[in-house]
JSON list of C-alpha atoms and ligand atoms in Angstrom, two decimals:
[
{"chain": "A", "resi": 114, "resn": "MET", "atom": "CA", "xyz": [-6.84, -0.86, -12.22]},
{"chain": "A", "resi": 115, "resn": "HIS", "atom": "CA", "xyz": [-6.04, 2.84, -12.53]},
{"chain": "A", "resi": 116, "resn": "VAL", "atom": "CA", "xyz": [-4.50, 4.61, -9.28]},
{"chain": "A", "resi": 117, "resn": "ASP", "atom": "CA", "xyz": [-4.27, 8.51, -9.64]},
{"chain": "A", "resi": 118, "resn": "ILE", "atom": "CA", "xyz": [-2.18, 10.13, -6.87]},
{"chain": "A", "resi": 119, "resn": "ILE", "atom": "CA", "xyz": [-2.14, 13.68, -6.40]},
{"chain": "A", "resi": 120, "resn": "THR", "atom": "CA", "xyz": [0.83, 15.21, -4.60]},
{"chain": "A", "resi": 121, "resn": "VAL", "atom": "CA", "xyz": [2.58, 18.48, -4.12]},
{"chain": "A", "resi": 122, "resn": "VAL", "atom": "CA", "xyz": [5.86, 16.57, -4.46]},
{"chain": "A", "resi": 123, "resn": "PRO", "atom": "CA", "xyz": [5.77, 14.40, -7.29]},
{"chain": "A", "resi": 124, "resn": "GLY", "atom": "CA", "xyz": [9.37, 13.57, -7.13]},
{"chain": "A", "resi": 125, "resn": "LEU", "atom": "CA", "xyz": [8.79, 11.59, -4.04]},
{"chain": "A", "resi": 126, "resn": "LEU", "atom": "CA", "xyz": [6.80, 9.28, -6.04]},
{"chain": "A", "resi": 127, "resn": "GLU", "atom": "CA", "xyz": [8.56, 8.86, -9.21]},
{"chain": "A", "resi": 128, "resn": "GLY", "atom": "CA", "xyz": [10.85, 5.83, -8.12]},
{"chain": "A", "resi": 129, "resn": "PRO", "atom": "CA", "xyz": [8.76, 3.49, -6.31]},
{"chain": "A", "resi": 130, "resn": "PHE", "atom": "CA", "xyz": [6.37, 2.78, -9.68]},
{"chain": "A", "resi": 131, "resn": "SER", "atom": "CA", "xyz": [9.24, 2.55, -12.49]},
{"chain": "A", "resi": 132, "resn": "HIS", "atom": "CA", "xyz": [10.66, -0.81, -11.08]},
{"chain": "A", "resi": 133, "resn": "SER", "atom": "CA", "xyz": [10.07, -4.35, -10.70]},
{"chain": "A", "resi": 134, "resn": "ILE", "atom": "CA", "xyz": [6.55, -5.88, -9.99]},
{"chain": "A", "resi": 135, "resn": "LEU", "atom": "CA", "xyz": [4.66, -2.48, -10.23]},
{"chain": "A", "resi": 136, "resn": "GLN", "atom": "CA", "xyz": [6.30, -1.68, -13.83]},
{"chain": "A", "resi": 137, "resn": "ARG", "atom": "CA", "xyz": [5.61, -5.27, -14.87]},
{"chain": "A", "resi": 138, "resn": "ALA", "atom": "CA", "xyz": [1.87, -4.68, -13.90]},
{"chain": "A", "resi": 139, "resn": "GLU", "atom": "CA", "xyz": [1.79, -1.49, -16.00]},
{"chain": "A", "resi": 140, "resn": "ASP", "atom": "CA", "xyz": [3.76, -3.28, -19.06]},
{"chain": "A", "resi": 141, "resn": "LYS", "atom": "CA", "xyz": [1.22, -6.00, -18.88]},
{"chain": "A", "resi": 142, "resn": "GLY", "atom": "CA", "xyz": [-1.64, -3.69, -18.95]},
{"chain": "A", "resi": 143, "resn": "LEU", "atom": "CA", "xyz": [-3.07, -4.51, -15.23]},
{"chain": "A", "resi": 144, "resn": "ALA", "atom": "CA", "xyz": [-2.75, -1.52, -13.48]},
{"chain": "A", "resi": 145, "resn": "LYS", "atom": "CA", "xyz": [-1.56, 1.89, -14.25]},
{"chain": "A", "resi": 146, "resn": "VAL", "atom": "CA", "xyz": [-0.36, 4.52, -11.68]},
{"chain": "A", "resi": 147, "resn": "ARG", "atom": "CA", "xyz": [-0.37, 8.40, -12.46]},
{"chain": "A", "resi": 148, "resn": "ILE", "atom": "CA", "xyz": [1.43, 11.08, -10.35]},
{"chain": "A", "resi": 149, "resn": "HIS", "atom": "CA", "xyz": [-0.41, 14.49, -10.69]},
{"chain": "A", "resi": 150, "resn": "ASN", "atom": "CA", "xyz": [1.15, 17.42, -9.66]},
{"chain": "A", "resi": 151, "resn": "LEU", "atom": "CA", "xyz": [-1.54, 19.43, -7.47]},
{"chain": "A", "resi": 152, "resn": "ARG", "atom": "CA", "xyz": [0.21, 22.61, -8.56]},
{"chain": "A", "resi": 153, "resn": "ASP", "atom": "CA", "xyz": [-0.77, 22.19, -12.30]},
{"chain": "A", "resi": 154, "resn": "TYR", "atom": "CA", "xyz": [-4.36, 22.74, -10.94]},
{"chain": "A", "resi": 155, "resn": "ALA", "atom": "CA", "xyz": [-3.44, 25.88, -8.96]},
{"chain": "A", "resi": 156, "resn": "THR", "atom": "CA", "xyz": [-4.68, 29.24, -10.36]},
{"chain": "A", "resi": 157, "resn": "GLY", "atom": "CA", "xyz": [-2.65, 32.69, -10.45]},
{"chain": "A", "resi": 158, "resn": "LYS", "atom": "CA", "xyz": [0.72, 33.51, -11.35]},
{"chain": "A", "resi": 159, "resn": "GLN", "atom": "CA", "xyz": [1.98, 32.16, -7.91]},
{"chain": "A", "resi": 160, "resn": "LYS", "atom": "CA", "xyz": [0.42, 28.36, -8.51]},
{"chain": "A", "resi": 161, "resn": "GLN", "atom": "CA", "xyz": [-0.50, 28.54, -4.91]},
{"chain": "A", "resi": 162, "resn": "VAL", "atom": "CA", "xyz": [-1.54, 25.30, -3.38]},
{"chain": "A", "resi": 163, "resn": "ASP", "atom": "CA", "xyz": [-1.33, 26.16, 0.30]},
{"chain": "A", "resi": 164, "resn": "ASP", "atom": "CA", "xyz": [-2.13, 28.67, 2.83]},
{"chain": "A", "resi": 165, "resn": "TYR", "atom": "CA", "xyz": [-2.07, 29.94, 6.30]},
{"chain": "A", "resi": 166, "resn": "ALA", "atom": "CA", "xyz": [-4.42, 28.11, 8.93]},
{"chain": "A", "resi": 167, "resn": "PHE", "atom": "CA", "xyz": [-7.65, 30.47, 9.83]},
{"chain": "A", "resi": 168, "resn": "GLY", "atom": "CA", "xyz": [-7.27, 30.89, 13.67]},
{"chain": "A", "resi": 169, "resn": "GLY", "atom": "CA", "xyz": [-3.46, 30.81, 13.47]},
{"chain": "A", "resi": 170, "resn": "GLY", "atom": "CA", "xyz": [-0.99, 28.26, 14.34]},
{"chain": "A", "resi": 171, "resn": "ALA", "atom": "CA", "xyz": [2.04, 26.74, 12.76]},
{"chain": "A", "resi": 172, "resn": "GLY", "atom": "CA", "xyz": [2.06, 25.05, 9.45]},
{"chain": "A", "resi": 173, "resn": "MET", "atom": "CA", "xyz": [0.39, 25.41, 6.18]},
{"chain": "A", "resi": 174, "resn": "VAL", "atom": "CA", "xyz": [-2.83, 23.86, 4.86]},
{"chain": "A", "resi": 175, "resn": "LEU", "atom": "CA", "xyz": [-3.67, 22.56, 1.40]},
{"chain": "A", "resi": 176, "resn": "MET", "atom": "CA", "xyz": [-6.28, 24.55, -0.05]},
{"chain": "A", "resi": 177, "resn": "ILE", "atom": "CA", "xyz": [-9.82, 23.34, -1.37]},
{"chain": "A", "resi": 178, "resn": "GLU", "atom": "CA", "xyz": [-9.65, 24.96, -4.81]},
{"chain": "A", "resi": 179, "resn": "PRO", "atom": "CA", "xyz": [-6.80, 23.20, -6.75]},
{"chain": "A", "resi": 180, "resn": "VAL", "atom": "CA", "xyz": [-7.54, 19.81, -4.97]},
{"chain": "A", "resi": 181, "resn": "LEU", "atom": "CA", "xyz": [-11.43, 20.05, -6.15]},
{"chain": "A", "resi": 182, "resn": "ARG", "atom": "CA", "xyz": [-10.26, 21.18, -9.68]},
{"chain": "A", "resi": 183, "resn": "CYS", "atom": "CA", "xyz": [-7.66, 18.20, -9.78]},
{"chain": "A", "resi": 184, "resn": "ILE", "atom": "CA", "xyz": [-10.44, 15.75, -8.55]},
{"chain": "A", "resi": 185, "resn": "ASN", "atom": "CA", "xyz": [-12.96, 17.01, -10.84]},
{"chain": "A", "resi": 186, "resn": "ALA", "atom": "CA", "xyz": [-10.79, 16.74, -13.85]},
{"chain": "A", "resi": 187, "resn": "LEU", "atom": "CA", "xyz": [-9.95, 12.83, -12.93]},
{"chain": "A", "resi": 188, "resn": "LYS", "atom": "CA", "xyz": [-13.69, 12.36, -12.38]},
{"chain": "A", "resi": 189, "resn": "ALA", "atom": "CA", "xyz": [-14.53, 13.75, -15.78]},
{"chain": "A", "resi": 190, "resn": "GLN", "atom": "CA", "xyz": [-12.36, 11.10, -17.13]},
{"chain": "A", "resi": 191, "resn": "ARG", "atom": "CA", "xyz": [-13.65, 7.74, -15.19]},
{"chain": "A", "resi": 192, "resn": "THR", "atom": "CA", "xyz": [-15.61, 6.81, -12.28]},
{"chain": "A", "resi": 193, "resn": "TYR", "atom": "CA", "xyz": [-13.77, 6.12, -8.96]},
{"chain": "A", "resi": 194, "resn": "ASP", "atom": "CA", "xyz": [-14.42, 3.39, -6.35]},
{"chain": "A", "resi": 195, "resn": "GLU", "atom": "CA", "xyz": [-12.87, 5.60, -3.57]},
{"chain": "A", "resi": 196, "resn": "VAL", "atom": "CA", "xyz": [-11.21, 8.76, -2.94]},
{"chain": "A", "resi": 197, "resn": "ILE", "atom": "CA", "xyz": [-8.58, 8.19, -0.79]},
{"chain": "A", "resi": 198, "resn": "TYR", "atom": "CA", "xyz": [-6.87, 10.41, 1.71]},
{"chain": "A", "resi": 199, "resn": "MET", "atom": "CA", "xyz": [-3.60, 9.31, 3.48]},
{"chain": "A", "resi": 200, "resn": "SER", "atom": "CA", "xyz": [-3.50, 10.68, 7.04]},
{"chain": "A", "resi": 201, "resn": "PRO", "atom": "CA", "xyz": [-2.31, 9.54, 10.31]},
{"chain": "A", "resi": 202, "resn": "ASP", "atom": "CA", "xyz": [-5.94, 9.96, 11.58]},
{"chain": "A", "resi": 203, "resn": "GLY", "atom": "CA", "xyz": [-7.23, 7.29, 8.98]},
{"chain": "A", "resi": 204, "resn": "GLU", "atom": "CA", "xyz": [-8.16, 3.59, 9.48]},
{"chain": "A", "resi": 205, "resn": "VAL", "atom": "CA", "xyz": [-5.10, 1.66, 9.94]},
{"chain": "A", "resi": 206, "resn": "PHE", "atom": "CA", "xyz": [-3.96, -0.34, 6.65]},
{"chain": "A", "resi": 207, "resn": "ASP", "atom": "CA", "xyz": [-3.58, -3.92, 7.03]},
{"chain": "A", "resi": 208, "resn": "GLN", "atom": "CA", "xyz": [-3.49, -6.93, 4.13]},
{"chain": "A", "resi": 209, "resn": "LYS", "atom": "CA", "xyz": [-7.46, -7.34, 4.72]},
{"chain": "A", "resi": 210, "resn": "MET", "atom": "CA", "xyz": [-7.71, -3.80, 3.26]},
{"chain": "A", "resi": 211, "resn": "ALA", "atom": "CA", "xyz": [-5.28, -4.52, 0.70]},
{"chain": "A", "resi": 212, "resn": "ASN", "atom": "CA", "xyz": [-7.39, -7.41, -0.50]},
{"chain": "A", "resi": 213, "resn": "SER", "atom": "CA", "xyz": [-10.74, -5.39, -0.28]},
{"chain": "A", "resi": 214, "resn": "LEU", "atom": "CA", "xyz": [-9.04, -2.20, -2.19]},
{"chain": "A", "resi": 215, "resn": "SER", "atom": "CA", "xyz": [-7.49, -4.53, -4.93]},
{"chain": "A", "resi": 216, "resn": "LEU", "atom": "CA", "xyz": [-11.26, -5.51, -6.02]},
{"chain": "A", "resi": 217, "resn": "ASN", "atom": "CA", "xyz": [-11.69, -1.77, -7.09]},
{"chain": "A", "resi": 218, "resn": "GLU", "atom": "CA", "xyz": [-11.11, -0.65, -10.68]},
{"chain": "A", "resi": 219, "resn": "ASN", "atom": "CA", "xyz": [-10.23, 3.10, -10.21]},
{"chain": "A", "resi": 220, "resn": "LEU", "atom": "CA", "xyz": [-8.66, 4.80, -6.89]},
{"chain": "A", "resi": 221, "resn": "ILE", "atom": "CA", "xyz": [-7.73, 8.36, -6.20]},
{"chain": "A", "resi": 222, "resn": "ILE", "atom": "CA", "xyz": [-5.24, 9.13, -3.79]},
{"chain": "A", "resi": 223, "resn": "LEU", "atom": "CA", "xyz": [-4.78, 12.33, -2.24]},
{"chain": "A", "resi": 224, "resn": "CYS", "atom": "CA", "xyz": [-1.57, 12.90, -0.26]},
{"chain": "A", "resi": 225, "resn": "GLY", "atom": "CA", "xyz": [-1.64, 15.20, 2.76]},
{"chain": "A", "resi": 226, "resn": "HIS", "atom": "CA", "xyz": [1.28, 17.70, 3.26]},
{"chain": "A", "resi": 227, "resn": "TYR", "atom": "CA", "xyz": [2.30, 20.13, 5.74]},
{"chain": "A", "resi": 228, "resn": "LYS", "atom": "CA", "xyz": [-0.59, 20.49, 8.49]},
{"chain": "A", "resi": 229, "resn": "GLY", "atom": "CA", "xyz": [-2.90, 18.78, 6.16]},
{"chain": "A", "resi": 230, "resn": "VAL", "atom": "CA", "xyz": [-5.84, 19.53, 3.97]},
{"chain": "A", "resi": 231, "resn": "ASP", "atom": "CA", "xyz": [-8.79, 22.08, 4.27]},
{"chain": "A", "resi": 232, "resn": "GLU", "atom": "CA", "xyz": [-11.20, 19.73, 6.53]},
{"chain": "A", "resi": 233, "resn": "ARG", "atom": "CA", "xyz": [-13.86, 20.63, 3.55]},
{"chain": "A", "resi": 234, "resn": "VAL", "atom": "CA", "xyz": [-11.86, 18.31, 1.29]},
{"chain": "A", "resi": 235, "resn": "ARG", "atom": "CA", "xyz": [-12.07, 15.63, 3.83]},
{"chain": "A", "resi": 236, "resn": "GLN", "atom": "CA", "xyz": [-15.84, 16.12, 4.46]},
{"chain": "A", "resi": 237, "resn": "HIS", "atom": "CA", "xyz": [-17.13, 16.48, 0.72]},
{"chain": "A", "resi": 238, "resn": "LEU", "atom": "CA", "xyz": [-14.61, 14.74, -1.43]},
{"chain": "A", "resi": 239, "resn": "ILE", "atom": "CA", "xyz": [-12.86, 11.97, 0.42]},
{"chain": "A", "resi": 240, "resn": "THR", "atom": "CA", "xyz": [-14.66, 8.72, 0.73]},
{"chain": "A", "resi": 241, "resn": "LYS", "atom": "CA", "xyz": [-11.91, 6.60, 2.70]},
{"chain": "A", "resi": 242, "resn": "GLU", "atom": "CA", "xyz": [-8.82, 7.93, 5.19]},
{"chain": "A", "resi": 243, "resn": "ILE", "atom": "CA", "xyz": [-5.96, 5.49, 5.59]},
{"chain": "A", "resi": 244, "resn": "SER", "atom": "CA", "xyz": [-3.13, 5.36, 7.86]},
{"chain": "A", "resi": 245, "resn": "ILE", "atom": "CA", "xyz": [-0.05, 3.30, 7.43]},
{"chain": "A", "resi": 246, "resn": "GLY", "atom": "CA", "xyz": [0.58, 3.42, 11.06]},
{"chain": "A", "resi": 247, "resn": "ASP", "atom": "CA", "xyz": [0.63, 5.03, 14.30]},
{"chain": "A", "resi": 248, "resn": "TYR", "atom": "CA", "xyz": [3.69, 7.54, 13.39]},
{"chain": "A", "resi": 249, "resn": "VAL", "atom": "CA", "xyz": [3.65, 10.74, 11.29]},
{"chain": "A", "resi": 250, "resn": "LEU", "atom": "CA", "xyz": [5.65, 11.09, 8.03]},
{"chain": "A", "resi": 251, "resn": "SER", "atom": "CA", "xyz": [6.32, 14.37, 6.57]},
{"chain": "A", "resi": 252, "resn": "GLY", "atom": "CA", "xyz": [3.58, 13.87, 3.92]},
{"chain": "A", "resi": 253, "resn": "GLY", "atom": "CA", "xyz": [1.47, 11.04, 2.61]},
{"chain": "A", "resi": 254, "resn": "GLU", "atom": "CA", "xyz": [3.54, 10.20, -0.51]},
{"chain": "A", "resi": 255, "resn": "LEU", "atom": "CA", "xyz": [5.57, 7.41, 1.19]},
{"chain": "A", "resi": 256, "resn": "ALA", "atom": "CA", "xyz": [2.17, 5.95, 2.60]},
{"chain": "A", "resi": 257, "resn": "ALA", "atom": "CA", "xyz": [0.67, 6.19, -0.82]},
{"chain": "A", "resi": 258, "resn": "ALA", "atom": "CA", "xyz": [3.22, 4.15, -2.46]},
{"chain": "A", "resi": 259, "resn": "VAL", "atom": "CA", "xyz": [2.95, 1.37, 0.49]},
{"chain": "A", "resi": 260, "resn": "VAL", "atom": "CA", "xyz": [-0.87, 1.06, -0.27]},
{"chain": "A", "resi": 261, "resn": "THR", "atom": "CA", "xyz": [-0.38, 1.13, -4.00]},
{"chain": "A", "resi": 262, "resn": "ASP", "atom": "CA", "xyz": [2.44, -1.55, -3.65]},
{"chain": "A", "resi": 263, "resn": "ALA", "atom": "CA", "xyz": [0.35, -3.77, -1.51]},
{"chain": "A", "resi": 264, "resn": "VAL", "atom": "CA", "xyz": [-2.63, -3.52, -3.31]},
{"chain": "A", "resi": 265, "resn": "ILE", "atom": "CA", "xyz": [-1.45, -3.66, -7.10]},
{"chain": "A", "resi": 266, "resn": "ARG", "atom": "CA", "xyz": [0.56, -6.95, -6.45]},
{"chain": "A", "resi": 267, "resn": "LEU", "atom": "CA", "xyz": [-2.86, -8.51, -5.53]},
{"chain": "A", "resi": 268, "resn": "ILE", "atom": "CA", "xyz": [-4.43, -7.98, -8.94]},
{"chain": "A", "resi": 269, "resn": "PRO", "atom": "CA", "xyz": [-4.50, -11.50, -10.79]},
{"chain": "A", "resi": 270, "resn": "GLY", "atom": "CA", "xyz": [-1.82, -12.03, -13.03]},
{"chain": "A", "resi": 271, "resn": "VAL", "atom": "CA", "xyz": [0.52, -9.22, -11.60]},
{"chain": "A", "resi": 272, "resn": "LEU", "atom": "CA", "xyz": [2.28, -11.80, -9.77]},
{"chain": "A", "resi": 273, "resn": "ASN", "atom": "CA", "xyz": [3.85, -15.03, -11.29]},
{"chain": "A", "resi": 274, "resn": "ASP", "atom": "CA", "xyz": [3.08, -18.62, -9.49]},
{"chain": "A", "resi": 275, "resn": "GLU", "atom": "CA", "xyz": [6.77, -18.35, -7.63]},
{"chain": "A", "resi": 276, "resn": "THR", "atom": "CA", "xyz": [5.57, -15.18, -5.99]},
{"chain": "A", "resi": 277, "resn": "SER", "atom": "CA", "xyz": [2.13, -15.93, -5.56]},
{"chain": "A", "resi": 278, "resn": "ALA", "atom": "CA", "xyz": [0.35, -13.85, -2.77]},
{"chain": "A", "resi": 279, "resn": "LEU", "atom": "CA", "xyz": [-1.47, -16.44, -1.66]},
{"chain": "A", "resi": 280, "resn": "THR", "atom": "CA", "xyz": [1.40, -17.79, 0.49]},
{"chain": "A", "resi": 281, "resn": "ASP", "atom": "CA", "xyz": [2.31, -14.29, 1.79]},
{"chain": "A", "resi": 282, "resn": "SER", "atom": "CA", "xyz": [2.55, -13.56, 5.49]},
{"chain": "A", "resi": 283, "resn": "PHE", "atom": "CA", "xyz": [-0.86, -12.36, 6.89]},
{"chain": "A", "resi": 284, "resn": "GLN", "atom": "CA", "xyz": [-2.76, -13.93, 3.71]},
{"chain": "A", "resi": 285, "resn": "ASP", "atom": "CA", "xyz": [-4.02, -16.76, 6.24]},
{"chain": "A", "resi": 286, "resn": "GLY", "atom": "CA", "xyz": [-3.58, -14.70, 9.17]},
{"chain": "A", "resi": 287, "resn": "LEU", "atom": "CA", "xyz": [-0.14, -16.43, 9.88]},
{"chain": "A", "resi": 288, "resn": "LEU", "atom": "CA", "xyz": [3.35, -15.31, 9.31]},
{"chain": "A", "resi": 289, "resn": "ALA", "atom": "CA", "xyz": [5.15, -16.84, 6.33]},
{"chain": "A", "resi": 290, "resn": "PRO", "atom": "CA", "xyz": [7.59, -19.92, 7.26]},
{"chain": "A", "resi": 291, "resn": "PRO", "atom": "CA", "xyz": [11.18, -19.74, 6.85]},
{"chain": "A", "resi": 292, "resn": "VAL", "atom": "CA", "xyz": [12.36, -20.26, 3.39]},
{"chain": "A", "resi": 293, "resn": "TYR", "atom": "CA", "xyz": [16.10, -21.50, 2.17]},
{"chain": "A", "resi": 294, "resn": "THR", "atom": "CA", "xyz": [17.95, -21.83, -1.11]},
{"chain": "A", "resi": 295, "resn": "ARG", "atom": "CA", "xyz": [21.05, -23.50, -2.39]},
{"chain": "A", "resi": 296, "resn": "PRO", "atom": "CA", "xyz": [23.55, -24.49, -0.82]},
{"chain": "A", "resi": 297, "resn": "ALA", "atom": "CA", "xyz": [21.94, -27.31, 1.25]},
{"chain": "A", "resi": 298, "resn": "GLU", "atom": "CA", "xyz": [25.06, -26.66, 3.53]},
{"chain": "A", "resi": 299, "resn": "TYR", "atom": "CA", "xyz": [27.28, -23.82, 4.07]},
{"chain": "A", "resi": 300, "resn": "GLU", "atom": "CA", "xyz": [29.87, -23.80, 6.66]},
{"chain": "A", "resi": 301, "resn": "GLY", "atom": "CA", "xyz": [28.01, -26.27, 8.74]},
{"chain": "A", "resi": 302, "resn": "MET", "atom": "CA", "xyz": [24.62, -24.27, 8.72]},
{"chain": "A", "resi": 303, "resn": "LYS", "atom": "CA", "xyz": [22.17, -26.89, 7.23]},
{"chain": "A", "resi": 304, "resn": "VAL", "atom": "CA", "xyz": [18.87, -26.67, 5.73]},
{"chain": "A", "resi": 305, "resn": "PRO", "atom": "CA", "xyz": [16.26, -28.58, 7.51]},
{"chain": "A", "resi": 306, "resn": "GLU", "atom": "CA", "xyz": [16.34, -32.35, 6.39]},
{"chain": "A", "resi": 307, "resn": "ILE", "atom": "CA", "xyz": [12.71, -32.36, 5.76]},
{"chain": "A", "resi": 308, "resn": "LEU", "atom": "CA", "xyz": [12.88, -29.90, 2.90]},
{"chain": "A", "resi": 309, "resn": "LEU", "atom": "CA", "xyz": [15.19, -31.97, 1.04]},
{"chain": "A", "resi": 310, "resn": "SER", "atom": "CA", "xyz": [13.11, -35.16, 1.18]},
{"chain": "A", "resi": 311, "resn": "GLY", "atom": "CA", "xyz": [10.80, -34.38, -1.96]},
{"chain": "A", "resi": 312, "resn": "HIS", "atom": "CA", "xyz": [8.00, -35.51, 0.14]},
{"chain": "A", "resi": 313, "resn": "GLY", "atom": "CA", "xyz": [5.11, -32.71, -0.59]},
{"chain": "A", "resi": 314, "resn": "ALA", "atom": "CA", "xyz": [2.70, -33.46, 2.12]},
{"chain": "A", "resi": 315, "resn": "LYS", "atom": "CA", "xyz": [5.36, -33.68, 5.00]},
{"chain": "A", "resi": 316, "resn": "ILE", "atom": "CA", "xyz": [6.68, -30.33, 3.55]},
{"chain": "A", "resi": 317, "resn": "GLU", "atom": "CA", "xyz": [3.16, -28.59, 3.57]},
{"chain": "A", "resi": 318, "resn": "ASN", "atom": "CA", "xyz": [2.87, -29.61, 7.18]},
{"chain": "A", "resi": 319, "resn": "TRP", "atom": "CA", "xyz": [6.15, -28.56, 8.25]},
{"chain": "A", "resi": 320, "resn": "ARG", "atom": "CA", "xyz": [5.59, -25.24, 6.70]},
{"chain": "A", "resi": 321, "resn": "PHE", "atom": "CA", "xyz": [2.40, -24.92, 8.52]},
{"chain": "A", "resi": 322, "resn": "GLU", "atom": "CA", "xyz": [3.74, -25.95, 11.80]},
{"chain": "A", "resi": 323, "resn": "GLU", "atom": "CA", "xyz": [6.82, -23.56, 11.19]},
{"chain": "A", "resi": 324, "resn": "SER", "atom": "CA", "xyz": [4.02, -20.44, 10.38]},
{"chain": "A", "resi": 325, "resn": "VAL", "atom": "CA", "xyz": [2.32, -21.06, 13.64]},
{"chain": "A", "resi": 326, "resn": "ARG", "atom": "CA", "xyz": [5.29, -21.19, 15.71]},
{"chain": "A", "resi": 327, "resn": "ARG", "atom": "CA", "xyz": [6.67, -18.11, 14.29]},
{"chain": "A", "resi": 328, "resn": "THR", "atom": "CA", "xyz": [3.37, -16.37, 14.78]},
{"chain": "A", "resi": 329, "resn": "LYS", "atom": "CA", "xyz": [3.21, -17.61, 18.58]},
{"chain": "A", "resi": 330, "resn": "GLU", "atom": "CA", "xyz": [6.69, -16.30, 19.11]},
{"chain": "A", "resi": 331, "resn": "ARG", "atom": "CA", "xyz": [6.71, -12.92, 17.18]},
{"chain": "A", "resi": 332, "resn": "ARG", "atom": "CA", "xyz": [2.88, -12.13, 16.87]},
{"chain": "A", "resi": 333, "resn": "PRO", "atom": "CA", "xyz": [0.75, -13.93, 19.21]},
{"chain": "A", "resi": 334, "resn": "ASP", "atom": "CA", "xyz": [-1.69, -11.34, 18.86]},
{"chain": "A", "resi": 335, "resn": "LEU", "atom": "CA", "xyz": [-2.65, -12.57, 15.33]},
{"chain": "A", "resi": 336, "resn": "LEU", "atom": "CA", "xyz": [-3.76, -15.78, 16.72]},
{"chain": "A", "resi": 337, "resn": "GLU", "atom": "CA", "xyz": [-6.13, -14.77, 19.28]},
{"chain": "A", "resi": 338, "resn": "GLY", "atom": "CA", "xyz": [-9.59, -16.15, 18.25]},
{"chain": "A", "resi": 339, "resn": "LYS", "atom": "CA", "xyz": [-8.05, -18.61, 15.93]},
{"chain": "A", "resi": 340, "resn": "ASN", "atom": "CA", "xyz": [-8.52, -22.68, 16.25]},
{"chain": "A", "resi": 341, "resn": "LEU", "atom": "CA", "xyz": [-5.33, -24.07, 14.75]},
{"chain": "A", "resi": 342, "resn": "GLU", "atom": "CA", "xyz": [-6.13, -27.78, 15.75]},
{"chain": "B", "resi": 488, "resn": "LIG", "atom": "N1", "xyz": [0.72, 11.12, 6.38]},
{"chain": "B", "resi": 488, "resn": "LIG", "atom": "C1", "xyz": [1.60, 11.45, 7.47]},
{"chain": "B", "resi": 488, "resn": "LIG", "atom": "N2", "xyz": [1.72, 10.13, 8.11]},
{"chain": "B", "resi": 488, "resn": "LIG", "atom": "C2", "xyz": [0.82, 9.27, 7.57]},
{"chain": "B", "resi": 488, "resn": "LIG", "atom": "C3", "xyz": [0.77, 7.98, 8.13]},
{"chain": "B", "resi": 488, "resn": "LIG", "atom": "N3", "xyz": [1.25, 7.44, 9.20]},
{"chain": "B", "resi": 488, "resn": "LIG", "atom": "N4", "xyz": [-0.26, 7.26, 7.17]},
{"chain": "B", "resi": 488, "resn": "LIG", "atom": "C4", "xyz": [-0.63, 7.70, 6.06]},
{"chain": "B", "resi": 488, "resn": "LIG", "atom": "N5", "xyz": [-0.31, 8.91, 5.74]},
{"chain": "B", "resi": 488, "resn": "LIG", "atom": "C5", "xyz": [0.38, 9.78, 6.71]}
]
């Protein structure tokens, strides 16, 4: 999978993709994340990427021209499944959307900044708008990092067996059960007996019941319309 992220603040995205699982995905040749500085696609001496909003009002707006030049340059190299715009008015991101995006081959993600981007970009170039929640960030970069991380870790081969995404919270619509590691007892705090029993089927059953209990307690909304009997 190729993910091309377009931003006016590339520095904000350098850290998240050079570590751990995402770096491994890149090393294994399973995913490639490229950061593109919108300013490189601006014309003129000033390399201007934003301008005042027509009609007045506070805040600058990303201009259509550099965005179009950048997206067209990328589209000349490969065919994209989606051109995504990160915005608080997009569809709210969840595990289901992550699963479905992970089936794509090539994605462009445009990060908004300032007051957003010229509406004509959204109308004519963007195929999907995503929000990571009902709050406003100072730009789309951190949101793009969240979406890219959640999607790339689902690509087959990126995670090994121990970190398999199949046992994640939300993957079966339930929160994950509690986990423990050695020592089995620490200052009187004990690991549940069942986990030390070596009885695979009973452990599976315990984990499922704990998942349900935790979900009922913390996120009862996830259980609506679900038959767990
Ligand atoms: N840009 C600013 N706030 C955002 C949010 N909540 N989700 C996605 N992009 C954003």
